[in-house]
Amino acid sequence: MRAFESAVLHPRWLAAVVVLAGALTGGDAWAEVQRLRIAYEAHDGCPGAGAFLREVTARTDLARAAAADEAALDVRVRITSSAGRSRGRITLGKGEDARVREVDGATCGEVVAALALITALRVDPTASLDPQPPAVGLRSSEAPEAGGARDAGGAPAPAVDPVAAPPPAADPAAPAQPAGAAQSAEAGVPGGAAPGAGSSPQPPAASPAPQAPAARPLPIRPPSPVAGAPRPQRPVERPWTLGLQGSAASGVAPEALLGGGPFVELRADLGLGVAFRVAAEVAATGAVDAGPGGALFVRGIGRVDACADLFRPTRRLSLGPCVGAEGGFLHGTGLVGEAISDVEEGTVPWASLGLLARVTASLGALVRIDAQGGPEFPLVRRSFMFEHPAQLIHEVPAVTWTLRVGAGLSL
């Protein structure tokens, strides 16, 4: 049995791979809002549990307080005081998934802010390092005090109506009033009579005090964190995974190639859940009936994949595409049959590109399992045949199919 080359390099498939590879660098993953169930304990003088929750939600839109009957992430906060400093301890989650962090600060406010940042990053790795609440209204420093306006001497000014009506305009058709009557009216004497010996002059009416200007809300932002305040590092995720995967490939040989091998994977925070995997694999068909004789196929490859978790239906389940490239060898061995007594074997190079779909599930903090499958596009196609008598055993098609299932431990 000998192998013959029938075609090389299919650029139309290579173009399709490049297009999908571009999709891996863009787009936003749909993120799930995380409910928090907070148990908060702090020493005297510390902000309360509500302040802690506001610090968290000011950094990410993905955190909310949980109702009593909702599934939620357990957040346990305990802040103690020692030697004039505050020390905080936070536990996120339960059981094997629980993560504990400790922060020390000069003030309790600094510690609360640091623990809130740890919580926000646990919920959302892209959370803001500084709180970013919307602008809020605050009374101007020039606004009057709550007790009312005061005059320059510090005495309370008399209350006035917001709007004072102007005096009515004089009617030009009315007869002129004597000057004495006008003066008596101003002095408060009825009938227009001048003040006599038996009457005392009335003091003039006080003019209304000017109205104090209304307070104008000033949009402000909270001050930046105090210099020297502790800034905790992001919770350590386990980026490396070591494991084994099994594979099945159709179209490479007359029957499916079954095999597997080890892999190592690195997860990187590039705005999406991006993973890079390197794997080695050996697969074989077993004996294949090929008419006058038989054949056995074995393939050994090294493979590199890049995958993106574009969708997260739940916190422990992710879906996304992968692009991959593999290279190695394909070996065929002839088997003696009824009409074949002289057999040979041949080895040819193997290379292909793949567009795969992947689903990944996390089982606790240490174990990950995944499955990926889809079309592969051989860059070099080969034909295997018997020479005497001449008979084609297998020709590699333009598209083959693969399925891989793996499990690994995160480190």
CSV table of C-alpha atoms in Angstrom, one decimal:
chain,number,residue,atom,x,y,z
A,1,MET,CA,0.0,0.0,0.0
A,2,ARG,CA,1.3,3.4,-0.9
A,3,ALA,CA,0.2,7.0,-0.3
A,4,PHE,CA,-0.2,9.5,-3.1
A,5,GLU,CA,-0.7,13.3,-2.9
A,6,SER,CA,-3.8,14.4,-4.7
A,7,ALA,CA,-4.2,18.1,-3.6
A,8,VAL,CA,-2.5,20.7,-1.5
A,9,LEU,CA,-3.6,23.8,0.4
A,10,HIS,CA,-7.2,24.9,0.2
A,11,PRO,CA,-7.2,28.7,0.6
A,12,ARG,CA,-11.0,29.0,0.8
A,13,TRP,CA,-11.0,27.1,4.1
A,14,LEU,CA,-8.0,29.1,5.4
A,15,ALA,CA,-10.0,32.3,4.8
A,16,ALA,CA,-12.9,31.0,6.8
A,17,VAL,CA,-10.6,30.2,9.7
A,18,VAL,CA,-9.2,33.7,9.6
A,19,VAL,CA,-12.7,35.3,9.7
A,20,LEU,CA,-13.7,33.4,12.8
A,21,ALA,CA,-10.4,34.0,14.5
A,22,GLY,CA,-11.2,37.7,14.3
A,23,ALA,CA,-14.4,37.2,16.1
A,24,LEU,CA,-12.5,35.8,19.1
A,25,THR,CA,-11.0,39.3,19.7
A,26,GLY,CA,-14.2,41.2,19.9
A,27,GLY,CA,-17.7,41.1,21.5
A,28,ASP,CA,-18.8,41.1,25.1
A,29,ALA,CA,-19.7,38.1,27.1
A,30,TRP,CA,-23.1,38.1,28.6
A,31,ALA,CA,-22.7,38.3,32.3
A,32,GLU,CA,-25.1,37.1,35.0
A,33,VAL,CA,-26.0,39.4,37.9
A,34,GLN,CA,-24.7,37.9,41.2
A,35,ARG,CA,-26.8,38.0,44.3
A,36,LEU,CA,-24.9,38.5,47.6
A,37,ARG,CA,-25.9,37.3,51.0
A,38,ILE,CA,-23.8,39.4,53.4
A,39,ALA,CA,-23.0,38.7,57.1
A,40,TYR,CA,-21.3,41.8,58.5
A,41,GLU,CA,-19.6,42.3,61.8
A,42,ALA,CA,-17.5,45.3,62.7
A,43,HIS,CA,-16.2,47.2,65.7
A,44,ASP,CA,-17.5,50.6,67.0
A,45,GLY,CA,-16.9,53.5,64.6
A,46,CYS,CA,-17.0,51.4,61.4
A,47,PRO,CA,-19.4,51.9,58.5
A,48,GLY,CA,-22.4,49.6,58.5
A,49,ALA,CA,-23.4,46.7,56.3
A,50,GLY,CA,-25.3,49.1,54.0
A,51,ALA,CA,-22.2,51.2,53.4
A,52,PHE,CA,-20.3,48.0,52.5
A,53,LEU,CA,-22.9,46.9,50.0
A,54,ARG,CA,-22.9,50.4,48.4
A,55,GLU,CA,-19.1,50.3,48.0
A,56,VAL,CA,-19.5,47.0,46.1
A,57,THR,CA,-22.4,48.1,43.8
A,58,ALA,CA,-20.5,51.4,43.1
A,59,ARG,CA,-17.8,49.3,41.4
A,60,THR,CA,-19.9,46.9,39.3
A,61,ASP,CA,-23.4,46.6,38.0
A,62,LEU,CA,-23.3,42.8,38.4
A,63,ALA,CA,-23.8,42.7,42.2
A,64,ARG,CA,-27.1,42.9,44.1
A,65,ALA,CA,-28.3,42.1,47.6
A,66,ALA,CA,-30.1,38.7,47.7
A,67,ALA,CA,-33.6,38.1,48.9
A,68,ALA,CA,-34.2,35.5,51.6
A,69,ASP,CA,-35.3,32.8,49.1
A,70,GLU,CA,-32.7,33.5,46.4
A,71,ALA,CA,-29.5,31.5,45.7
A,72,ALA,CA,-26.6,33.8,46.4
A,73,LEU,CA,-22.9,34.1,47.1
A,74,ASP,CA,-22.2,34.1,50.8
A,75,VAL,CA,-20.1,37.0,51.9
A,76,ARG,CA,-18.9,37.0,55.5
A,77,VAL,CA,-17.1,40.2,56.7
A,78,ARG,CA,-15.5,40.6,60.2
A,79,ILE,CA,-13.5,43.8,61.1
A,80,THR,CA,-11.6,44.1,64.4
A,81,SER,CA,-9.6,46.8,66.0
A,82,SER,CA,-6.1,46.4,67.4
A,83,ALA,CA,-3.5,49.0,68.4
A,84,GLY,CA,-5.4,51.8,66.8
A,85,ARG,CA,-5.7,50.0,63.4
A,86,SER,CA,-8.4,48.0,61.8
A,87,ARG,CA,-8.1,44.5,60.4
A,88,GLY,CA,-10.7,43.0,58.1
A,89,ARG,CA,-11.3,39.4,57.1
A,90,ILE,CA,-13.6,38.4,54.3
A,91,THR,CA,-14.8,34.9,53.3
A,92,LEU,CA,-16.4,34.5,49.9
A,93,GLY,CA,-18.4,31.3,49.2
A,94,LYS,CA,-18.7,28.1,51.2
A,95,GLY,CA,-17.0,24.8,51.4
A,96,GLU,CA,-14.3,24.0,48.8
A,97,ASP,CA,-15.1,27.2,46.8
A,98,ALA,CA,-14.6,29.5,49.9
A,99,ARG,CA,-11.8,32.1,49.5
A,100,VAL,CA,-10.5,34.0,52.4
A,101,ARG,CA,-8.7,37.4,52.3
A,102,GLU,CA,-7.4,39.7,55.0
A,103,VAL,CA,-6.7,43.4,54.8
A,104,ASP,CA,-5.1,45.8,57.3
A,105,GLY,CA,-5.6,49.6,57.3
A,106,ALA,CA,-5.2,52.7,59.4
A,107,THR,CA,-9.0,53.3,59.5
A,108,CYS,CA,-12.0,51.1,59.3
A,109,GLY,CA,-13.3,53.1,56.2
A,110,GLU,CA,-10.2,52.1,54.3
A,111,VAL,CA,-10.6,48.4,55.3
A,112,VAL,CA,-14.3,48.4,54.3
A,113,ALA,CA,-13.4,49.9,50.9
A,114,ALA,CA,-10.7,47.3,50.3
A,115,LEU,CA,-13.0,44.4,51.3
A,116,ALA,CA,-15.7,45.8,49.0
A,117,LEU,CA,-13.2,45.9,46.1
A,118,ILE,CA,-12.3,42.2,46.7
A,119,THR,CA,-16.0,41.3,46.6
A,120,ALA,CA,-16.6,43.3,43.4
A,121,LEU,CA,-13.7,41.7,41.6
A,122,ARG,CA,-14.9,38.2,42.7
A,123,VAL,CA,-18.3,39.0,41.1
A,124,ASP,CA,-16.9,40.9,38.1
A,125,PRO,CA,-13.2,40.7,37.1
A,126,THR,CA,-13.6,43.9,35.1
A,127,ALA,CA,-15.0,45.9,38.1
A,128,SER,CA,-13.7,49.4,38.7
A,129,LEU,CA,-10.9,49.8,41.2
A,130,ASP,CA,-12.5,53.1,42.4
A,131,PRO,CA,-16.2,53.5,43.1
A,132,GLN,CA,-18.1,55.4,40.4
A,133,PRO,CA,-21.5,56.3,41.6
A,134,PRO,CA,-23.7,58.9,39.7
A,135,ALA,CA,-23.5,62.5,40.7
A,136,VAL,CA,-25.6,63.4,43.8
A,137,GLY,CA,-27.2,66.7,44.9
A,138,LEU,CA,-25.7,68.4,47.9
A,139,ARG,CA,-26.6,71.7,49.5
A,140,SER,CA,-24.3,74.6,48.6
A,141,SER,CA,-22.0,75.9,51.2
A,142,GLU,CA,-23.7,79.3,50.7
A,143,ALA,CA,-27.2,77.9,51.5
A,144,PRO,CA,-28.9,79.0,54.7
A,145,GLU,CA,-28.7,76.8,57.8
A,146,ALA,CA,-31.5,74.5,58.7
A,147,GLY,CA,-32.6,76.8,61.4
A,148,GLY,CA,-33.4,79.6,58.9
A,149,ALA,CA,-31.5,82.6,57.4
A,150,ARG,CA,-29.5,84.9,59.7
A,151,ASP,CA,-28.7,88.6,59.3
A,152,ALA,CA,-25.1,90.0,59.4
A,153,GLY,CA,-25.3,90.3,63.2
A,154,GLY,CA,-26.2,86.6,63.6
A,155,ALA,CA,-29.8,87.2,64.7
A,156,PRO,CA,-32.5,85.2,62.8
A,157,ALA,CA,-34.1,87.2,60.0
A,158,PRO,CA,-37.9,87.4,60.0
A,159,ALA,CA,-39.8,85.0,57.8
A,160,VAL,CA,-41.1,86.4,54.6
A,161,ASP,CA,-43.3,85.2,51.8
A,162,PRO,CA,-41.5,83.8,48.8
A,163,VAL,CA,-42.9,86.4,46.5
A,164,ALA,CA,-44.0,89.9,47.7
A,165,ALA,CA,-46.8,91.5,45.6
A,166,PRO,CA,-45.9,95.1,44.4
A,167,PRO,CA,-48.2,98.0,45.6
A,168,PRO,CA,-51.1,98.8,43.3
A,169,ALA,CA,-50.4,101.6,40.9
A,170,ALA,CA,-52.1,104.9,41.5
A,171,ASP,CA,-55.3,105.6,39.5
A,172,PRO,CA,-54.6,108.8,37.5
A,173,ALA,CA,-58.4,109.6,37.4
A,174,ALA,CA,-58.8,109.6,41.2
A,175,PRO,CA,-58.7,113.0,42.9
A,176,ALA,CA,-55.5,114.0,44.5
A,177,GLN,CA,-55.3,113.4,48.2
A,178,PRO,CA,-54.2,116.1,50.5
A,179,ALA,CA,-50.7,116.0,51.8
A,180,GLY,CA,-51.8,115.8,55.4
A,181,ALA,CA,-54.0,112.9,54.7
A,182,ALA,CA,-51.2,111.0,53.1
A,183,GLN,CA,-49.0,111.7,56.1
A,184,SER,CA,-51.7,110.6,58.5
A,185,ALA,CA,-52.2,107.4,56.5
A,186,GLU,CA,-48.5,106.7,56.7
A,187,ALA,CA,-48.7,107.3,60.4
A,188,GLY,CA,-51.6,104.9,60.9
A,189,VAL,CA,-54.2,107.7,62.0
A,190,PRO,CA,-57.7,107.0,60.8
A,191,GLY,CA,-59.8,109.5,59.0
A,192,GLY,CA,-56.8,111.4,57.7
A,193,ALA,CA,-56.6,113.6,60.8
A,194,ALA,CA,-53.3,114.8,62.0
A,195,PRO,CA,-52.1,113.5,65.3
A,196,GLY,CA,-53.4,115.5,68.2
A,197,ALA,CA,-52.3,116.1,71.7
A,198,GLY,CA,-54.1,113.1,73.0
A,199,SER,CA,-52.7,110.7,70.5
A,200,SER,CA,-49.2,109.2,70.3
A,201,PRO,CA,-47.5,108.8,66.9
A,202,GLN,CA,-47.5,105.3,65.5
A,203,PRO,CA,-44.1,103.8,64.4
A,204,PRO,CA,-43.8,103.2,60.6
A,205,ALA,CA,-44.4,99.6,59.5
A,206,ALA,CA,-41.2,97.5,59.0
A,207,SER,CA,-40.3,96.8,55.4
A,208,PRO,CA,-40.1,93.1,54.4
A,209,ALA,CA,-36.7,91.5,54.7
A,210,PRO,CA,-35.1,90.4,51.5
A,211,GLN,CA,-35.5,86.7,50.7
A,212,ALA,CA,-32.5,84.5,51.1
A,213,PRO,CA,-31.3,82.9,47.8
A,214,ALA,CA,-32.4,79.3,47.3
A,215,ALA,CA,-29.8,76.6,47.6
A,216,ARG,CA,-28.5,75.2,44.4
A,217,PRO,CA,-27.6,71.5,44.2
A,218,LEU,CA,-24.0,71.0,43.4
A,219,PRO,CA,-23.1,67.8,41.6
A,220,ILE,CA,-20.1,66.2,43.3
A,221,ARG,CA,-18.2,63.0,43.1
A,222,PRO,CA,-16.9,61.2,46.1
A,223,PRO,CA,-13.2,61.9,46.9
A,224,SER,CA,-10.5,59.5,45.7
A,225,PRO,CA,-9.4,56.9,48.1
A,226,VAL,CA,-7.1,58.1,50.9
A,227,ALA,CA,-3.5,58.1,50.0
A,228,GLY,CA,-1.8,55.0,51.3
A,229,ALA,CA,-5.1,53.1,51.7
A,230,PRO,CA,-4.6,49.4,51.1
A,231,ARG,CA,-5.4,48.2,47.6
A,232,PRO,CA,-5.9,44.4,47.6
A,233,GLN,CA,-4.9,42.3,44.7
A,234,ARG,CA,-7.5,40.5,42.6
A,235,PRO,CA,-8.6,37.2,43.9
A,236,VAL,CA,-6.3,34.6,42.5
A,237,GLU,CA,-8.0,32.4,39.9
A,238,ARG,CA,-6.4,29.2,38.9
A,239,PRO,CA,-5.3,29.9,35.3
A,240,TRP,CA,-3.5,26.6,34.5
A,241,THR,CA,-5.3,23.3,33.8
A,242,LEU,CA,-3.6,20.0,33.2
A,243,GLY,CA,-5.6,17.0,32.0
A,244,LEU,CA,-6.4,14.3,29.5
A,245,GLN,CA,-8.7,14.3,26.5
A,246,GLY,CA,-10.2,11.6,24.3
A,247,SER,CA,-10.9,12.2,20.6
A,248,ALA,CA,-12.8,10.8,17.6
A,249,ALA,CA,-12.0,11.9,14.0
A,250,SER,CA,-14.1,11.0,11.0
A,251,GLY,CA,-12.9,11.3,7.4
A,252,VAL,CA,-9.2,11.1,8.1
A,253,ALA,CA,-9.2,7.3,7.5
A,254,PRO,CA,-11.7,4.8,6.1
A,255,GLU,CA,-13.1,4.4,9.7
A,256,ALA,CA,-13.1,6.7,12.7
A,257,LEU,CA,-9.7,7.4,14.4
A,258,LEU,CA,-10.1,6.9,18.2
A,259,GLY,CA,-7.5,8.0,20.7
A,260,GLY,CA,-6.5,10.8,23.0
A,261,GLY,CA,-3.7,12.3,25.0
A,262,PRO,CA,-2.6,15.0,27.5
A,263,PHE,CA,-3.2,18.7,27.3
A,264,VAL,CA,-2.2,21.9,29.2
A,265,GLU,CA,-4.4,25.0,29.1
A,266,LEU,CA,-3.8,28.6,30.1
A,267,ARG,CA,-6.8,30.9,30.8
A,268,ALA,CA,-6.1,34.6,30.3
A,269,ASP,CA,-8.1,37.7,31.3
A,270,LEU,CA,-8.4,39.7,28.0
A,271,GLY,CA,-11.8,41.1,28.6
A,272,LEU,CA,-13.3,37.8,27.6
A,273,GLY,CA,-12.7,34.3,29.0
A,274,VAL,CA,-9.9,33.3,26.6
A,275,ALA,CA,-8.1,30.0,26.9
A,276,PHE,CA,-5.1,28.7,25.0
A,277,ARG,CA,-4.6,24.9,24.9
A,278,VAL,CA,-1.7,22.8,23.7
A,279,ALA,CA,-2.3,19.0,23.3
A,280,ALA,CA,-0.6,15.9,22.0
A,281,GLU,CA,-2.7,13.0,20.6
A,282,VAL,CA,-2.3,9.5,19.1
A,283,ALA,CA,-5.3,7.8,17.5
A,284,ALA,CA,-5.8,4.6,15.4
A,285,THR,CA,-8.5,2.8,13.5
A,286,GLY,CA,-7.8,-0.8,14.2
A,287,ALA,CA,-7.9,-3.3,11.3
A,288,VAL,CA,-10.0,-2.0,8.3
A,289,ASP,CA,-11.4,-4.4,5.7
A,290,ALA,CA,-10.3,-3.1,2.3
A,291,GLY,CA,-11.6,-5.7,-0.2
A,292,PRO,CA,-8.6,-7.9,-1.3
A,293,GLY,CA,-6.7,-7.0,1.8
A,294,GLY,CA,-6.9,-4.9,4.9
A,295,ALA,CA,-5.3,-1.7,6.3
A,296,LEU,CA,-4.5,-0.1,9.7
A,297,PHE,CA,-4.2,3.7,10.2
A,298,VAL,CA,-2.5,5.6,13.0
A,299,ARG,CA,-2.2,9.3,13.4
A,300,GLY,CA,0.0,11.3,15.8
A,301,ILE,CA,-0.4,15.1,16.1
A,302,GLY,CA,0.3,18.1,18.2
A,303,ARG,CA,-2.4,20.7,18.4
A,304,VAL,CA,-2.9,24.3,19.5
A,305,ASP,CA,-6.4,25.8,20.2
A,306,ALA,CA,-7.6,29.3,21.1
A,307,CYS,CA,-11.1,29.5,22.6
A,308,ALA,CA,-13.3,32.3,23.9
A,309,ASP,CA,-16.2,32.0,26.4
A,310,LEU,CA,-18.7,34.3,24.7
A,311,PHE,CA,-21.8,33.1,26.6
A,312,ARG,CA,-22.3,32.1,30.2
A,313,PRO,CA,-25.8,30.6,30.9
A,314,THR,CA,-24.7,30.0,34.5
A,315,ARG,CA,-21.6,30.9,36.6
A,316,ARG,CA,-20.2,27.4,36.0
A,317,LEU,CA,-21.1,26.9,32.4
A,318,SER,CA,-19.6,28.7,29.4
A,319,LEU,CA,-20.0,28.4,25.6
A,320,GLY,CA,-17.9,29.7,22.8
A,321,PRO,CA,-16.0,29.1,19.6
A,322,CYS,CA,-12.4,27.8,19.1
A,323,VAL,CA,-9.9,28.0,16.3
A,324,GLY,CA,-7.2,25.3,16.1
A,325,ALA,CA,-4.3,24.1,14.1
A,326,GLU,CA,-2.7,20.7,14.2
A,327,GLY,CA,0.2,19.0,12.6
A,328,GLY,CA,1.9,15.6,12.7
A,329,PHE,CA,1.8,12.3,10.6
A,330,LEU,CA,-0.7,9.8,9.2
A,331,HIS,CA,0.6,6.3,8.9
A,332,GLY,CA,-1.0,3.5,6.9
A,333,THR,CA,-0.1,-0.2,7.0
A,334,GLY,CA,-1.4,-2.8,4.6
A,335,LEU,CA,-2.7,-6.1,5.9
A,336,VAL,CA,-2.5,-9.5,4.1
A,337,GLY,CA,-5.8,-10.6,2.6
A,338,GLU,CA,-7.2,-13.2,0.2
A,339,ALA,CA,-5.8,-11.4,-2.9
A,340,ILE,CA,-2.9,-9.5,-1.2
A,341,SER,CA,0.2,-11.3,0.0
A,342,ASP,CA,2.8,-8.6,-0.4
A,343,VAL,CA,1.9,-5.5,1.7
A,344,GLU,CA,3.7,-2.2,2.4
A,345,GLU,CA,3.2,0.7,4.7
A,346,GLY,CA,3.6,4.5,4.2
A,347,THR,CA,3.8,7.6,6.3
A,348,VAL,CA,2.7,11.1,5.1
A,349,PRO,CA,2.6,14.5,6.9
A,350,TRP,CA,-0.6,15.7,8.3
A,351,ALA,CA,-1.8,19.3,8.8
A,352,SER,CA,-5.2,20.9,9.2
A,353,LEU,CA,-7.1,23.9,10.6
A,354,GLY,CA,-10.3,23.7,12.6
A,355,LEU,CA,-13.4,25.7,13.5
A,356,LEU,CA,-14.9,24.2,16.6
A,357,ALA,CA,-17.6,24.9,19.2
A,358,ARG,CA,-16.8,24.3,22.8
A,359,VAL,CA,-18.8,23.9,26.1
A,360,THR,CA,-16.9,24.1,29.5
A,361,ALA,CA,-18.2,23.3,32.9
A,362,SER,CA,-16.5,23.9,36.3
A,363,LEU,CA,-17.0,21.2,39.0
A,364,GLY,CA,-15.9,23.1,42.1
A,365,ALA,CA,-12.7,25.1,42.2
A,366,LEU,CA,-10.4,22.4,40.9
A,367,VAL,CA,-12.0,20.3,38.2
A,368,ARG,CA,-13.0,21.4,34.7
A,369,ILE,CA,-14.5,19.3,32.0
A,370,ASP,CA,-15.1,20.4,28.4
A,371,ALA,CA,-16.3,19.1,25.0
A,372,GLN,CA,-15.5,20.6,21.6
A,373,GLY,CA,-16.3,19.5,18.1
A,374,GLY,CA,-16.7,20.7,14.5
A,375,PRO,CA,-15.2,20.6,11.1
A,376,GLU,CA,-11.5,20.3,10.3
A,377,PHE,CA,-10.0,21.4,6.9
A,378,PRO,CA,-6.9,19.4,5.8
A,379,LEU,CA,-4.2,21.5,4.2
A,380,VAL,CA,-2.7,18.5,2.5
A,381,ARG,CA,-4.9,15.7,1.2
A,382,ARG,CA,-3.7,12.1,0.6
A,383,SER,CA,-4.9,8.9,-1.1
A,384,PHE,CA,-4.0,5.4,0.1
A,385,MET,CA,-4.3,2.4,-2.3
A,386,PHE,CA,-3.1,-1.1,-3.1
A,387,GLU,CA,-0.8,-1.4,-6.2
A,388,HIS,CA,-1.3,-5.1,-7.1
A,389,PRO,CA,-4.1,-5.3,-7.8
A,390,ALA,CA,-4.7,-1.5,-8.0
A,391,GLN,CA,-7.5,-0.5,-5.6
A,392,LEU,CA,-8.2,2.7,-3.8
A,393,ILE,CA,-8.4,2.2,0.0
A,394,HIS,CA,-9.1,5.8,1.1
A,395,GLU,CA,-8.8,9.4,0.0
A,396,VAL,CA,-8.8,12.2,2.5
A,397,PRO,CA,-11.8,14.6,1.8
A,398,ALA,CA,-11.8,18.4,1.9
A,399,VAL,CA,-13.6,18.4,5.2
A,400,THR,CA,-13.2,16.1,8.1
A,401,TRP,CA,-14.9,16.1,11.5
A,402,THR,CA,-13.6,15.8,15.1
A,403,LEU,CA,-15.0,15.5,18.6
A,404,ARG,CA,-12.9,15.8,21.8
A,405,VAL,CA,-13.9,15.4,25.4
A,406,GLY,CA,-11.5,16.4,28.2
A,407,ALA,CA,-11.2,16.7,32.0
A,408,GLY,CA,-8.5,18.4,34.0
A,409,LEU,CA,-7.3,19.8,37.3
A,410,SER,CA,-6.9,23.6,37.7
A,411,LEU,CA,-3.6,24.7,39.3
